[in-house]
Coordinates of C-alpha atoms in Angstrom, one line a residue:
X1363 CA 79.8 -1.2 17.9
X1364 CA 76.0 -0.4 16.8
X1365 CA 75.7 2.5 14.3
X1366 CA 73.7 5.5 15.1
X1367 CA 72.8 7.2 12.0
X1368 CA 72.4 11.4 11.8
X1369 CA 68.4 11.0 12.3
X1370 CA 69.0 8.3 15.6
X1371 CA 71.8 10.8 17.1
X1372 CA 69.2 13.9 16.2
X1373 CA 66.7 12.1 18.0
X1374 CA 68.6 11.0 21.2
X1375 CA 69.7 14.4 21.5
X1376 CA 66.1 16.0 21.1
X1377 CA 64.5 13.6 23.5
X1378 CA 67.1 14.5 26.0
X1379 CA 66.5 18.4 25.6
X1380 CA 62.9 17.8 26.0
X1381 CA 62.0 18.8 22.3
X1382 CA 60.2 15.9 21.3
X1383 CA 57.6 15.9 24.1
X1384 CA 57.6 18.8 26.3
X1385 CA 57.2 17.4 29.9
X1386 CA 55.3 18.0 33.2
X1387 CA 58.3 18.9 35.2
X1388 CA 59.0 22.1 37.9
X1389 CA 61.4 24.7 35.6
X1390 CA 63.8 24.0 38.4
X1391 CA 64.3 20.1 37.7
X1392 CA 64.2 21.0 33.7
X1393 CA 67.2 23.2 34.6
X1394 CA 69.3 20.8 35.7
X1395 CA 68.2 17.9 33.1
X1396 CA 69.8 20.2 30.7
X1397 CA 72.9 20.9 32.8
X1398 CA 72.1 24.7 32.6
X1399 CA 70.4 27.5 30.1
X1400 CA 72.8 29.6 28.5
X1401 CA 71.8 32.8 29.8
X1402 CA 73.5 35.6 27.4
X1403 CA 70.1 37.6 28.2
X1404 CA 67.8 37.5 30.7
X1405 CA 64.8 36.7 28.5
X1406 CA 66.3 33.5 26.5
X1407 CA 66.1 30.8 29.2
X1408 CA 62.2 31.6 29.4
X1409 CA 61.6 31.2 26.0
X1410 CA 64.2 27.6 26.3
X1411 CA 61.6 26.1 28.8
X1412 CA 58.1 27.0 27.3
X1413 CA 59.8 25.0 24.8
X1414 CA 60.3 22.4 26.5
X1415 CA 57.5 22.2 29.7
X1416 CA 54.1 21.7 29.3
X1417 CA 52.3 24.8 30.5
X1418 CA 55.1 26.6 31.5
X1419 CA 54.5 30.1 33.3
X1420 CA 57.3 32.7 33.2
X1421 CA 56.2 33.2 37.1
X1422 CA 57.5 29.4 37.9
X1423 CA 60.7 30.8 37.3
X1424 CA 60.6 34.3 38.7
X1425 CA 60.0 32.3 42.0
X1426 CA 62.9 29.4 41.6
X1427 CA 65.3 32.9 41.3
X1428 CA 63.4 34.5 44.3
X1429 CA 63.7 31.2 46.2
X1430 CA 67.7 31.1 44.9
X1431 CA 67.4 27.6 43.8
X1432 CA 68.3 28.6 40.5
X1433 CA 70.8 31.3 40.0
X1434 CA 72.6 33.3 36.8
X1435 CA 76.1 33.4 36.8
X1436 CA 79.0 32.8 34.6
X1437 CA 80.2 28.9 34.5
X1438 CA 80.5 26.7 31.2
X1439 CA 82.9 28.4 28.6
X1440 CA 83.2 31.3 30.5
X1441 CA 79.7 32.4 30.0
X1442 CA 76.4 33.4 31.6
X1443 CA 74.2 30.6 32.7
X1444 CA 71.2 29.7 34.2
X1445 CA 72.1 26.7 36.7
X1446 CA 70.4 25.3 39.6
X1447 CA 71.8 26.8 42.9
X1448 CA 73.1 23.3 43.6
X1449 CA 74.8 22.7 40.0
X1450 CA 76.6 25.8 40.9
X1451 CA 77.8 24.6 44.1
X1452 CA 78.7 21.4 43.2
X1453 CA 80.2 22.3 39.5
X1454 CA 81.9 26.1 40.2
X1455 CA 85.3 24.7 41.3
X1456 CA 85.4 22.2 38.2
X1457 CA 85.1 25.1 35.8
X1458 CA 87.5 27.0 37.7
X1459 CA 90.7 26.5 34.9
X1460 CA 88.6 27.5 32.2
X1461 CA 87.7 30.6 34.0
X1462 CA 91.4 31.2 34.6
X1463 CA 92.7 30.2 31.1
X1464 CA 90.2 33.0 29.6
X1465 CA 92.3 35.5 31.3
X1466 CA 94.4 34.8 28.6
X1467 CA 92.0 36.9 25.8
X1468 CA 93.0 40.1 27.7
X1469 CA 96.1 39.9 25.6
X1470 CA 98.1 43.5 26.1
X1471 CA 95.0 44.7 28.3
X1472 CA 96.0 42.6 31.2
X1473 CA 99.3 44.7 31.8
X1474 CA 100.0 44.9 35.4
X1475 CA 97.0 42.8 36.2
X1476 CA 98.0 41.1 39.0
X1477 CA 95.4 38.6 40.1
X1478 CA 94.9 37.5 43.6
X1479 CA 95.5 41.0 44.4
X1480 CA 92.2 41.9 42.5
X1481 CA 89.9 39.0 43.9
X1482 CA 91.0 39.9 47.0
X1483 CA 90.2 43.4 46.9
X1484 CA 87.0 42.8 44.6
X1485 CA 85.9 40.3 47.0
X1486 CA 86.0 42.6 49.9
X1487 CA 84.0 45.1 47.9
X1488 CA 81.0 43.1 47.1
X1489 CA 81.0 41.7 50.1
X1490 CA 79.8 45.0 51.0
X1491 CA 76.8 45.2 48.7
X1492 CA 75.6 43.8 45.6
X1493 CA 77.2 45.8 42.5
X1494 CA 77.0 46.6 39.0
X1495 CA 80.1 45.8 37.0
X1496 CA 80.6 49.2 36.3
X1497 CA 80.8 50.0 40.0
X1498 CA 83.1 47.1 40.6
X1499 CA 85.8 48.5 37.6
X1500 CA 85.5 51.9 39.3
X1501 CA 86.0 51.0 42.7
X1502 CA 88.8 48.9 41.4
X1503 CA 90.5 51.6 39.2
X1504 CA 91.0 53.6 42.3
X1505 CA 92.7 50.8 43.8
X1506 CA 94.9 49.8 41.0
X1507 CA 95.1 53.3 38.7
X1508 CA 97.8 51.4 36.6
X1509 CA 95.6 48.3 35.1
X1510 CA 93.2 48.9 32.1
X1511 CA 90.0 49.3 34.1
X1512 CA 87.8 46.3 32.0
X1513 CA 91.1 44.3 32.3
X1514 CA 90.1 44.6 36.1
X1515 CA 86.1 43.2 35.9
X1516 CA 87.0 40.6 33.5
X1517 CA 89.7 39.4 36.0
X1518 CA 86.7 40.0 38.7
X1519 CA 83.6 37.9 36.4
X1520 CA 86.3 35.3 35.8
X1521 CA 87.7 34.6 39.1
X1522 CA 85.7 35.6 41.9
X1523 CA 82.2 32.8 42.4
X1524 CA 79.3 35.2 42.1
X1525 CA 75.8 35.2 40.8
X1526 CA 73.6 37.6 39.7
X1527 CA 71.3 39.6 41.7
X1528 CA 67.8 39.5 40.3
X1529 CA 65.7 42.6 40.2
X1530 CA 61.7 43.3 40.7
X1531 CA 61.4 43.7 36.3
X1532 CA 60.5 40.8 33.7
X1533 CA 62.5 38.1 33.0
X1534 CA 64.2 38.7 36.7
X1535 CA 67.4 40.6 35.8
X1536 CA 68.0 44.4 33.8
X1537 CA 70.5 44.4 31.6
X1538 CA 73.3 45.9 33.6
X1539 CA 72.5 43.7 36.7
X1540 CA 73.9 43.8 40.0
X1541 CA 76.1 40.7 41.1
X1542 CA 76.6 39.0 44.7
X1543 CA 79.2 36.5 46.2
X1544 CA 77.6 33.3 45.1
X1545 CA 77.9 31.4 48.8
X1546 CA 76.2 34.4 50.4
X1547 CA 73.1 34.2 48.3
X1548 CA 73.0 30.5 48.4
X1549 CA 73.4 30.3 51.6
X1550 CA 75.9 27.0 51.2
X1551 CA 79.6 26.8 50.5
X1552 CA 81.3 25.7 47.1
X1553 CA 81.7 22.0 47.0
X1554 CA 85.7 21.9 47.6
X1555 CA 87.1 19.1 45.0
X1556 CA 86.7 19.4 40.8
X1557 CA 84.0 16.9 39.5
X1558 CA 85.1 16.5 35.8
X1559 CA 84.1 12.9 35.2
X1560 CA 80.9 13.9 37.1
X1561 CA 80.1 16.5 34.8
X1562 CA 80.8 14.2 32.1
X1563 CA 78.1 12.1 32.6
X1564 CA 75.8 15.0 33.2
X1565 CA 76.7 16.0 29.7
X1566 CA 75.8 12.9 28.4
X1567 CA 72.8 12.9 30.1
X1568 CA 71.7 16.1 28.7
X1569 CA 73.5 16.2 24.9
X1570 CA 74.8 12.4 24.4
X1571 CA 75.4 10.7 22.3
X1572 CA 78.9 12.6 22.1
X1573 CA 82.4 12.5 21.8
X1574 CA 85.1 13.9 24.4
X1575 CA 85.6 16.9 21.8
X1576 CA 81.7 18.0 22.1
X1577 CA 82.3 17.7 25.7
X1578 CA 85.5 20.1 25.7
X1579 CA 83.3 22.6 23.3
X1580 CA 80.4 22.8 25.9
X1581 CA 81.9 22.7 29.2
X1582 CA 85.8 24.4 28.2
X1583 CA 87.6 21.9 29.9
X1584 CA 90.3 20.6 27.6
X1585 CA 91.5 17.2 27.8
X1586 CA 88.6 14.9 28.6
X1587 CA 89.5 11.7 26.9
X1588 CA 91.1 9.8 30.2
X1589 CA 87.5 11.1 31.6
X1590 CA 85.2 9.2 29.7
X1591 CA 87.3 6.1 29.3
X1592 CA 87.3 6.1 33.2
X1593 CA 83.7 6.1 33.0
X1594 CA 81.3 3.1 32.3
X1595 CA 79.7 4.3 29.4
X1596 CA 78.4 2.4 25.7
X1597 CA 79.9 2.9 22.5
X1598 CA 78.6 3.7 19.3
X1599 CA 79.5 5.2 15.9
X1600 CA 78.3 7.4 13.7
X1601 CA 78.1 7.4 9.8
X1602 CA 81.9 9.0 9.6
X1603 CA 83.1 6.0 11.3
X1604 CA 83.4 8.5 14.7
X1605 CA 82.9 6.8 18.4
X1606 CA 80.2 7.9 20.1
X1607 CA 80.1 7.7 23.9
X1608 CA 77.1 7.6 25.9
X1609 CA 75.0 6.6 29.3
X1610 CA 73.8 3.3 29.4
X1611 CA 70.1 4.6 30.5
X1612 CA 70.4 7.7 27.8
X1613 CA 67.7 7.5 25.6
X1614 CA 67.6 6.9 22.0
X1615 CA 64.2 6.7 20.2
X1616 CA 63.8 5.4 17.3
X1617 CA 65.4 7.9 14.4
X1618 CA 61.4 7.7 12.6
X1619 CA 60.3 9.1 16.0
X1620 CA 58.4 12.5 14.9
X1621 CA 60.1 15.6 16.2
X1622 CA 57.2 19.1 16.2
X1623 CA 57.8 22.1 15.4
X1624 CA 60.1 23.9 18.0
X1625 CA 61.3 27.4 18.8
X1626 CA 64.5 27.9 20.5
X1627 CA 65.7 31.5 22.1
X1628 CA 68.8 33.0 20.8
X1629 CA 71.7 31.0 22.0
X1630 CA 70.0 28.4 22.8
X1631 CA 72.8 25.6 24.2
X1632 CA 71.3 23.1 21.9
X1633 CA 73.5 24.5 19.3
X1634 CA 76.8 25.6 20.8
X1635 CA 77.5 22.2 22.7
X1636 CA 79.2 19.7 20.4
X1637 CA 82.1 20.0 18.3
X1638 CA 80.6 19.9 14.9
X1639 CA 76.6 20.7 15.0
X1640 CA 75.0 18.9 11.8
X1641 CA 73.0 16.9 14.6
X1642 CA 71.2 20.0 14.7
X1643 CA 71.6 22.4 12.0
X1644 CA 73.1 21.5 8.3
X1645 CA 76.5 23.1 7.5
X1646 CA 75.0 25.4 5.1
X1647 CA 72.7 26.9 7.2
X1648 CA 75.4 28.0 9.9
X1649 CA 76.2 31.4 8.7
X1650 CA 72.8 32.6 8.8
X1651 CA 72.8 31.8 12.7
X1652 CA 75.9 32.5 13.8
X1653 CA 76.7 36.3 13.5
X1654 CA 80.4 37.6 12.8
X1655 CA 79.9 39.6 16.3
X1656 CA 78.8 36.4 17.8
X1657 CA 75.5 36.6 18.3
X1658 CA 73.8 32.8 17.8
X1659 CA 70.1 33.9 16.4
X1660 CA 66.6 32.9 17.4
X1661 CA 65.9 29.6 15.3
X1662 CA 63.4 27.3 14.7
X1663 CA 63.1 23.2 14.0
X1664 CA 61.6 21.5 11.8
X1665 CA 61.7 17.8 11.8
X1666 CA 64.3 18.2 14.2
X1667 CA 66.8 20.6 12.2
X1668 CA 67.1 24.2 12.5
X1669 CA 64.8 25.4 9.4
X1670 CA 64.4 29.3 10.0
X1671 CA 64.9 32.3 11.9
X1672 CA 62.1 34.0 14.5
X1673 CA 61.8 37.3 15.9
X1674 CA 59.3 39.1 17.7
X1675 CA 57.8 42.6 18.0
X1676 CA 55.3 44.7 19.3
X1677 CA 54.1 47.8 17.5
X1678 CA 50.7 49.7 18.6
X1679 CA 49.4 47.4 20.2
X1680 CA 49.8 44.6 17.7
X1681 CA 52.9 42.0 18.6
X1682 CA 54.4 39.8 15.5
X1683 CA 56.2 36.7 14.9
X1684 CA 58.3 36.6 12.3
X1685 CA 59.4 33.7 10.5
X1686 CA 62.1 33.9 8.0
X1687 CA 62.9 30.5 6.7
X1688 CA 65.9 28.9 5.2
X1689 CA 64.3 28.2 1.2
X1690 CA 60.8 27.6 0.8
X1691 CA 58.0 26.8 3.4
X1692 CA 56.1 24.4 2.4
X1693 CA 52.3 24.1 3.6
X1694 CA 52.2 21.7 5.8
X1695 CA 55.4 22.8 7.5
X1696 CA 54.0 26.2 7.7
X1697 CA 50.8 24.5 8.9
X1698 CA 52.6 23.2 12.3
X1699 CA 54.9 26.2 12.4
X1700 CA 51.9 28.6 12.9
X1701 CA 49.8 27.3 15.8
X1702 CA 53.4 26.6 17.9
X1703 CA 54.3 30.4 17.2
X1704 CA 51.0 32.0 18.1
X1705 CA 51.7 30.4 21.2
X1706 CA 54.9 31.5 21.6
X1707 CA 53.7 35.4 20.2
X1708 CA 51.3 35.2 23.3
X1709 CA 53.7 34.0 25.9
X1710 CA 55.6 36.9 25.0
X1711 CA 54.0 39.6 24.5
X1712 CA 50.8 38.8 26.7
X1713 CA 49.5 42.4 26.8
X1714 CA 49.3 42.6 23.4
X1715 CA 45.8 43.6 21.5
X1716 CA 46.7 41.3 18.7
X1717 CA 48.8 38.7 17.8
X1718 CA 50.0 37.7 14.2
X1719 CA 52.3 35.2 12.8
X1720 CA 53.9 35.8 9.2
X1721 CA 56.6 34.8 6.8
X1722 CA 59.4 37.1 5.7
X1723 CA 59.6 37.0 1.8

């Protein structure tokens, strides 16, 4: 088998994500390249595809939600996406177990929780109206005084196929947004049979080279070796000696391919979606990213590795990008960092007066 060293298996990756060259693609079709945005917060999927489409406009999204082809909902490892209304369709019963096995965190909470009497009842009640999830526990309380009340919406989230209902504010959802049965907005029915080699090859497609471990830690599902040797795939291996599994028309540029400047949102997927994530961001690095309460920060690249932190703020008038990088910045690194995030400063905070990039330290 060839060998892919850490620079090819950076690159192939990259070029996949669309942060080598952003591309002249509709949001919608970017969103389904990737397999999904995580979508932790309204705001961070936005910030994912300026990063990755030339000239992107926040309003090319705002009308994909409108329009329902894409939708926000909870799918791979249990957590909120952005997905294309058809991903959702065609992937929502394949992710099904892991949604059911995450019942399991509720530990002592889930006492008297009894299931498919919840769905049932929670289904009828949103088929009502859209609602918050604090309306769904409280309706559900009522109906089952016994079981812990956020025993009763996790149950709900996990179990019962709905998306979220977008609202007339920025970045298309509040943050305690109403949901909806997902069939009903979309206007289709759930595609009936589990996909799991399908989605394997979408994962490639989007994050390969990878192994059936990185798989399991972006999707949830467990098991997935029989998956990809069912599949026609190509084999490589990495410097450890690892197999590498991948799509016969993945790319994989040359490893001296030149990787700008990029900034990804907090939680960007490009970092929670293999097993082991030094294609992406050195082991050292990690703990200044990914917070004990598990947050995964704002980060940016540099030659294709996470290099810093990013925030942004507005104050007066004035809106401010902040990089705080991981030892010193160097001038010419600082020279392509600062054109890419007074870009970025703008796209955010377009009302501003004035816009500034600095460097914490």
């Amino acid at each position: 088998m060839s060998v892919l060293n850490a620079r090819a298996v950076n690159r192939a990756t990259l070029a996949r994500q669309l942060l080598l060259e952003r591309a002249s693609v509709p949001a919608v079709d970017v969103v389904g390249r990737l397999a999904g945005m995580q979508g932790q917060e309204p705001k961070h999927p936005y910030v994912g595809l300026w990063s990755r489409i030339d000239g992107f406009e926040e309003a090319e999204l705002d009308q994909a939600v409108q329009e329902r082809t894409v939708v926000r909902a909870t799918m791979f490892r249990g957590t909120l996406h952005l997905v294309t209304a058809a991903d959702y369709l065609r992937f929502r019963v394949t992710v099904a177990p892991v949604l059911e096995a995450g019942l399991k965190v509720l530990g002592d909470r889930g006492a008297g929780l009894e299931p498919d009497k919840v769905v049932a009842a929670a289904e009828k009640l949103l088929a009502k109206e859209p609602l918050t999830f604090t309306e769904v526990r409280d309706a559900l309380q009522e109906q089952f005084p016994e079981v812990n009340e956020r025993a009763l919406g996790f149950c709900t989230r996990m179990l019962v196929p709905l998306v979220m209902y977008p609202a007339d504010v920025r970045w298309s959802w509040t943050a305690n947004s109403r949901f909806t049965p997902a069939e009903e907005w979309i206007g289709k029915k759930l595609h009936k049979r589990a996909e799991p080699a399908e989605l394997v090859t979408r994962y490639l497609q989007a994050f390969g080279p990878a192994t059936p471990a990185d798989f399991q830690t972006w999707s949830g599902l467990q098991k997935a070796k029989p998956l990809f040797d069912e599949l026609e795939l190509e084999t490589f291996t990495d410097e450890a000696g690892k197999t590498l599994y991948d799509v016969p028309d993945g790319p994989r540029p040359d490893e001296d391919t030149p990787a700008p400047a990029r900034f990804l949102p907090e939680f960007d997927n490009v970092l929670l979606s293999h097993a082991k994530r030094e294609r992406i961001i050195a082991d050292e690095h990690k703990p200044h990213v990914f917070t004990k309460n598990l947050r995964v920060k704002a980060t940016y690249l540099v030659d294709g590795l996470v290099a810093g932190l990013w925030t942004a703020e507005k104050k007066r008038g004035v809106a401010t990008l902040t990089l705080t990088p991981f030892g010193k910045l160097l001038k010419k690194t600082q020279a392509e960092l600062e054109p890419e995030g007074s870009a970025l400063i703008r796209f955010l905070e377009p009302d501003a007066k004035t816009h500034e990039v600095v460097t914490a330290g």
